[in-house]
Amino acid sequence: MNPRDDSVNIADVKLHQVLKLMYVKYNKRHKTSAQIGSFKFIPENFFEENHSALLILIHEQRTLSNLCDYHDKQIMKAIFNGMAKNNFVVRDRCMYYFTDMGYRQALKSSNKLKYWNKYHTGIFWGVITAIVGSPILGWVFFGY
């Protein structure tokens, strides 16, 4: 196996954990999805920045995928390669970029209200209007 090209698929819960960390890093600099093609993620740097949050995930994945010979950064690269094969990120040599689908999933994992407001605006505001306009919920909410 070539550590550079290996890929690992991780469970949805773990994937959302990684996407959430990626979104937090992206959102510190860019607040919209306009720059997803220019903001790079380097697995080695990403692992160093989020070492404590990713340590359990890495050790579990090492056991599940029989990657005992790989060190933590190589496993993180294999996880990113798996995310690239599933179209969450795009790979460009040693860097990765969000795809639109990856950004949406990361936003959904990180901030559900912002996700619903951005991608399901009609439903979001319809529910808010229904709650506020409801004779029971609206009055209780506003103290009438």
PDB file of C-alpha atoms in Angstrom:
ATOM      1  CA  MET A   1       0.000   0.000   0.000  1.00  0.00           C
ATOM      2  CA  ASN A   2       1.150   3.483  -0.804  1.00  0.00           C
ATOM      3  CA  PRO A   3       0.420   5.846   2.110  1.00  0.00           C
ATOM      4  CA  ARG A   4       0.059   8.758  -0.289  1.00  0.00           C
ATOM      5  CA  ASP A   5      -2.786   7.171  -2.251  1.00  0.00           C
ATOM      6  CA  ASP A   6      -4.496   5.069   0.422  1.00  0.00           C
ATOM      7  CA  SER A   7      -8.005   6.015   1.348  1.00  0.00           C
ATOM      8  CA  VAL A   8     -10.143   5.162   4.328  1.00  0.00           C
ATOM      9  CA  ASN A   9     -13.878   5.586   4.701  1.00  0.00           C
ATOM     10  CA  ILE A  10     -14.939   6.594   8.178  1.00  0.00           C
ATOM     11  CA  ALA A  11     -18.296   6.360   9.919  1.00  0.00           C
ATOM     12  CA  ASP A  12     -20.773   9.211   9.487  1.00  0.00           C
ATOM     13  CA  VAL A  13     -20.416  10.377  13.082  1.00  0.00           C
ATOM     14  CA  LYS A  14     -16.642  10.601  12.739  1.00  0.00           C
ATOM     15  CA  LEU A  15     -16.947  12.232   9.311  1.00  0.00           C
ATOM     16  CA  HIS A  16     -19.174  14.948  10.748  1.00  0.00           C
ATOM     17  CA  GLN A  17     -16.605  15.503  13.502  1.00  0.00           C
ATOM     18  CA  VAL A  18     -13.848  16.077  10.921  1.00  0.00           C
ATOM     19  CA  LEU A  19     -16.090  18.243   8.715  1.00  0.00           C
ATOM     20  CA  LYS A  20     -17.062  20.329  11.725  1.00  0.00           C
ATOM     21  CA  LEU A  21     -13.407  20.986  12.552  1.00  0.00           C
ATOM     22  CA  MET A  22     -12.745  21.864   8.908  1.00  0.00           C
ATOM     23  CA  TYR A  23     -15.691  24.265   8.875  1.00  0.00           C
ATOM     24  CA  VAL A  24     -14.516  25.992  12.061  1.00  0.00           C
ATOM     25  CA  LYS A  25     -11.102  26.580  10.482  1.00  0.00           C
ATOM     26  CA  TYR A  26     -12.649  27.786   7.201  1.00  0.00           C
ATOM     27  CA  ASN A  27     -15.225  29.997   8.922  1.00  0.00           C
ATOM     28  CA  LYS A  28     -12.553  31.883  10.894  1.00  0.00           C
ATOM     29  CA  ARG A  29     -11.387  33.388   7.632  1.00  0.00           C
ATOM     30  CA  HIS A  30     -14.351  33.195   5.245  1.00  0.00           C
ATOM     31  CA  LYS A  31     -17.991  33.533   6.256  1.00  0.00           C
ATOM     32  CA  THR A  32     -19.581  32.355   2.982  1.00  0.00           C
ATOM     33  CA  SER A  33     -19.037  29.520   0.527  1.00  0.00           C
ATOM     34  CA  ALA A  34     -17.591  31.871  -2.109  1.00  0.00           C
ATOM     35  CA  GLN A  35     -13.950  30.944  -1.415  1.00  0.00           C
ATOM     36  CA  ILE A  36     -14.248  27.166  -0.966  1.00  0.00           C
ATOM     37  CA  GLY A  37     -12.082  26.544  -4.022  1.00  0.00           C
ATOM     38  CA  SER A  38      -9.205  28.653  -2.747  1.00  0.00           C
ATOM     39  CA  PHE A  39      -9.032  27.696   0.929  1.00  0.00           C
ATOM     40  CA  LYS A  40      -6.662  24.757   1.271  1.00  0.00           C
ATOM     41  CA  PHE A  41      -6.520  22.029   3.874  1.00  0.00           C
ATOM     42  CA  ILE A  42      -3.244  20.187   4.360  1.00  0.00           C
ATOM     43  CA  PRO A  43      -3.849  16.968   6.344  1.00  0.00           C
ATOM     44  CA  GLU A  44      -0.579  17.160   8.270  1.00  0.00           C
ATOM     45  CA  ASN A  45      -1.193  20.751   9.371  1.00  0.00           C
ATOM     46  CA  PHE A  46      -4.861  20.037  10.043  1.00  0.00           C
ATOM     47  CA  PHE A  47      -3.878  17.155  12.326  1.00  0.00           C
ATOM     48  CA  GLU A  48      -1.347  19.293  14.220  1.00  0.00           C
ATOM     49  CA  GLU A  49      -3.906  22.075  14.758  1.00  0.00           C
ATOM     50  CA  ASN A  50      -6.640  19.680  15.943  1.00  0.00           C
ATOM     51  CA  HIS A  51      -4.475  17.001  17.536  1.00  0.00           C
ATOM     52  CA  SER A  52      -6.461  16.598  20.740  1.00  0.00           C
ATOM     53  CA  ALA A  53      -9.843  16.432  18.977  1.00  0.00           C
ATOM     54  CA  LEU A  54      -8.655  13.915  16.362  1.00  0.00           C
ATOM     55  CA  LEU A  55      -6.523  11.624  18.513  1.00  0.00           C
ATOM     56  CA  ILE A  56      -9.313   9.175  19.441  1.00  0.00           C
ATOM     57  CA  LEU A  57     -10.592   9.098  15.855  1.00  0.00           C
ATOM     58  CA  ILE A  58      -7.104   8.313  14.533  1.00  0.00           C
ATOM     59  CA  HIS A  59      -6.503   5.485  17.002  1.00  0.00           C
ATOM     60  CA  GLU A  60      -9.917   3.923  16.335  1.00  0.00           C
ATOM     61  CA  GLN A  61      -9.386   4.151  12.578  1.00  0.00           C
ATOM     62  CA  ARG A  62      -5.914   2.626  12.876  1.00  0.00           C
ATOM     63  CA  THR A  63      -7.467  -0.429  14.547  1.00  0.00           C
ATOM     64  CA  LEU A  64     -10.488  -0.694  12.229  1.00  0.00           C
ATOM     65  CA  SER A  65      -8.505  -0.360   9.001  1.00  0.00           C
ATOM     66  CA  ASN A  66      -5.462  -2.428  10.063  1.00  0.00           C
ATOM     67  CA  LEU A  67      -3.085   0.484   9.557  1.00  0.00           C
ATOM     68  CA  CYS A  68      -0.745  -0.353  12.417  1.00  0.00           C
ATOM     69  CA  ASP A  69       2.357   0.663  10.446  1.00  0.00           C
ATOM     70  CA  TYR A  70       1.029   4.142   9.692  1.00  0.00           C
ATOM     71  CA  HIS A  71       1.683   7.121  11.916  1.00  0.00           C
ATOM     72  CA  ASP A  72      -1.068   9.594  12.794  1.00  0.00           C
ATOM     73  CA  LYS A  73      -0.428  12.040   9.945  1.00  0.00           C
ATOM     74  CA  GLN A  74      -0.511   9.257   7.337  1.00  0.00           C
ATOM     75  CA  ILE A  75      -3.862   8.058   8.664  1.00  0.00           C
ATOM     76  CA  MET A  76      -5.187  11.612   8.518  1.00  0.00           C
ATOM     77  CA  LYS A  77      -4.073  11.783   4.878  1.00  0.00           C
ATOM     78  CA  ALA A  78      -5.853   8.473   4.183  1.00  0.00           C
ATOM     79  CA  ILE A  79      -9.016   9.919   5.759  1.00  0.00           C
ATOM     80  CA  PHE A  80      -8.755  12.996   3.520  1.00  0.00           C
ATOM     81  CA  ASN A  81      -8.260  10.703   0.490  1.00  0.00           C
ATOM     82  CA  GLY A  82     -11.427   8.837   1.487  1.00  0.00           C
ATOM     83  CA  MET A  83     -13.269  12.136   1.757  1.00  0.00           C
ATOM     84  CA  ALA A  84     -11.986  13.025  -1.732  1.00  0.00           C
ATOM     85  CA  LYS A  85     -13.305   9.753  -3.156  1.00  0.00           C
ATOM     86  CA  ASN A  86     -16.700  10.545  -1.623  1.00  0.00           C
ATOM     87  CA  ASN A  87     -16.684  14.087  -3.088  1.00  0.00           C
ATOM     88  CA  PHE A  88     -16.488  15.995   0.184  1.00  0.00           C
ATOM     89  CA  VAL A  89     -13.126  17.485  -0.773  1.00  0.00           C
ATOM     90  CA  VAL A  90     -11.067  17.786  -3.956  1.00  0.00           C
ATOM     91  CA  ARG A  91      -7.457  16.633  -3.928  1.00  0.00           C
ATOM     92  CA  ASP A  92      -4.678  18.634  -5.550  1.00  0.00           C
ATOM     93  CA  ARG A  93      -1.291  17.011  -4.898  1.00  0.00           C
ATOM     94  CA  CYS A  94      -0.894  17.445  -1.138  1.00  0.00           C
ATOM     95  CA  MET A  95      -3.719  19.940  -0.586  1.00  0.00           C
ATOM     96  CA  TYR A  96      -7.458  19.487  -0.336  1.00  0.00           C
ATOM     97  CA  TYR A  97     -10.308  21.910  -0.957  1.00  0.00           C
ATOM     98  CA  PHE A  98     -13.984  21.780  -0.005  1.00  0.00           C
ATOM     99  CA  THR A  99     -16.468  20.776  -2.678  1.00  0.00           C
ATOM    100  CA  ASP A 100     -19.920  22.330  -2.567  1.00  0.00           C
ATOM    101  CA  MET A 101     -21.300  19.114  -1.079  1.00  0.00           C
ATOM    102  CA  GLY A 102     -18.499  18.993   1.493  1.00  0.00           C
ATOM    103  CA  TYR A 103     -19.095  22.602   2.499  1.00  0.00           C
ATOM    104  CA  ARG A 104     -22.839  21.961   2.863  1.00  0.00           C
ATOM    105  CA  GLN A 105     -22.259  18.916   5.068  1.00  0.00           C
ATOM    106  CA  ALA A 106     -19.687  20.796   7.144  1.00  0.00           C
ATOM    107  CA  LEU A 107     -22.084  23.709   7.614  1.00  0.00           C
ATOM    108  CA  LYS A 108     -24.905  21.313   8.492  1.00  0.00           C
ATOM    109  CA  SER A 109     -22.684  19.581  11.075  1.00  0.00           C
ATOM    110  CA  SER A 110     -21.534  22.858  12.603  1.00  0.00           C
ATOM    111  CA  ASN A 111     -24.485  25.237  12.560  1.00  0.00           C
ATOM    112  CA  LYS A 112     -27.896  23.810  11.689  1.00  0.00           C
ATOM    113  CA  LEU A 113     -29.707  27.166  11.881  1.00  0.00           C
ATOM    114  CA  LYS A 114     -27.261  28.801   9.475  1.00  0.00           C
ATOM    115  CA  TYR A 115     -27.544  25.769   7.167  1.00  0.00           C
ATOM    116  CA  TRP A 116     -31.363  25.884   7.135  1.00  0.00           C
ATOM    117  CA  ASN A 117     -31.344  29.653   6.595  1.00  0.00           C
ATOM    118  CA  LYS A 118     -28.895  29.386   3.680  1.00  0.00           C
ATOM    119  CA  TYR A 119     -30.133  26.283   1.851  1.00  0.00           C
ATOM    120  CA  HIS A 120     -33.774  25.920   2.941  1.00  0.00           C
ATOM    121  CA  THR A 121     -34.770  29.542   3.477  1.00  0.00           C
ATOM    122  CA  GLY A 122     -38.484  29.159   2.710  1.00  0.00           C
ATOM    123  CA  ILE A 123     -38.969  26.288   5.122  1.00  0.00           C
ATOM    124  CA  PHE A 124     -36.836  27.933   7.807  1.00  0.00           C
ATOM    125  CA  TRP A 125     -38.723  31.228   7.795  1.00  0.00           C
ATOM    126  CA  GLY A 126     -42.065  29.451   7.387  1.00  0.00           C
ATOM    127  CA  VAL A 127     -41.449  27.495  10.589  1.00  0.00           C
ATOM    128  CA  ILE A 128     -40.268  30.615  12.444  1.00  0.00           C
ATOM    129  CA  THR A 129     -43.359  32.530  11.291  1.00  0.00           C
ATOM    130  CA  ALA A 130     -45.641  29.669  12.296  1.00  0.00           C
ATOM    131  CA  ILE A 131     -44.113  29.500  15.775  1.00  0.00           C
ATOM    132  CA  VAL A 132     -44.273  33.245  16.352  1.00  0.00           C
ATOM    133  CA  GLY A 133     -47.779  33.513  14.866  1.00  0.00           C
ATOM    134  CA  SER A 134     -49.133  30.555  16.795  1.00  0.00           C
ATOM    135  CA  PRO A 135     -51.687  31.595  19.427  1.00  0.00           C
ATOM    136  CA  ILE A 136     -50.177  29.228  21.976  1.00  0.00           C
ATOM    137  CA  LEU A 137     -46.448  29.209  21.228  1.00  0.00           C
ATOM    138  CA  GLY A 138     -46.239  32.844  20.141  1.00  0.00           C
ATOM    139  CA  TRP A 139     -48.034  34.154  23.214  1.00  0.00           C
ATOM    140  CA  VAL A 140     -46.026  31.998  25.588  1.00  0.00           C
ATOM    141  CA  PHE A 141     -42.820  32.972  23.817  1.00  0.00           C
ATOM    142  CA  PHE A 142     -43.530  36.704  23.973  1.00  0.00           C
ATOM    143  CA  GLY A 143     -45.151  36.597  27.427  1.00  0.00           C
ATOM    144  CA  TYR A 144     -48.740  37.467  26.487  1.00  0.00           C
TER     145      TYR A 144
END
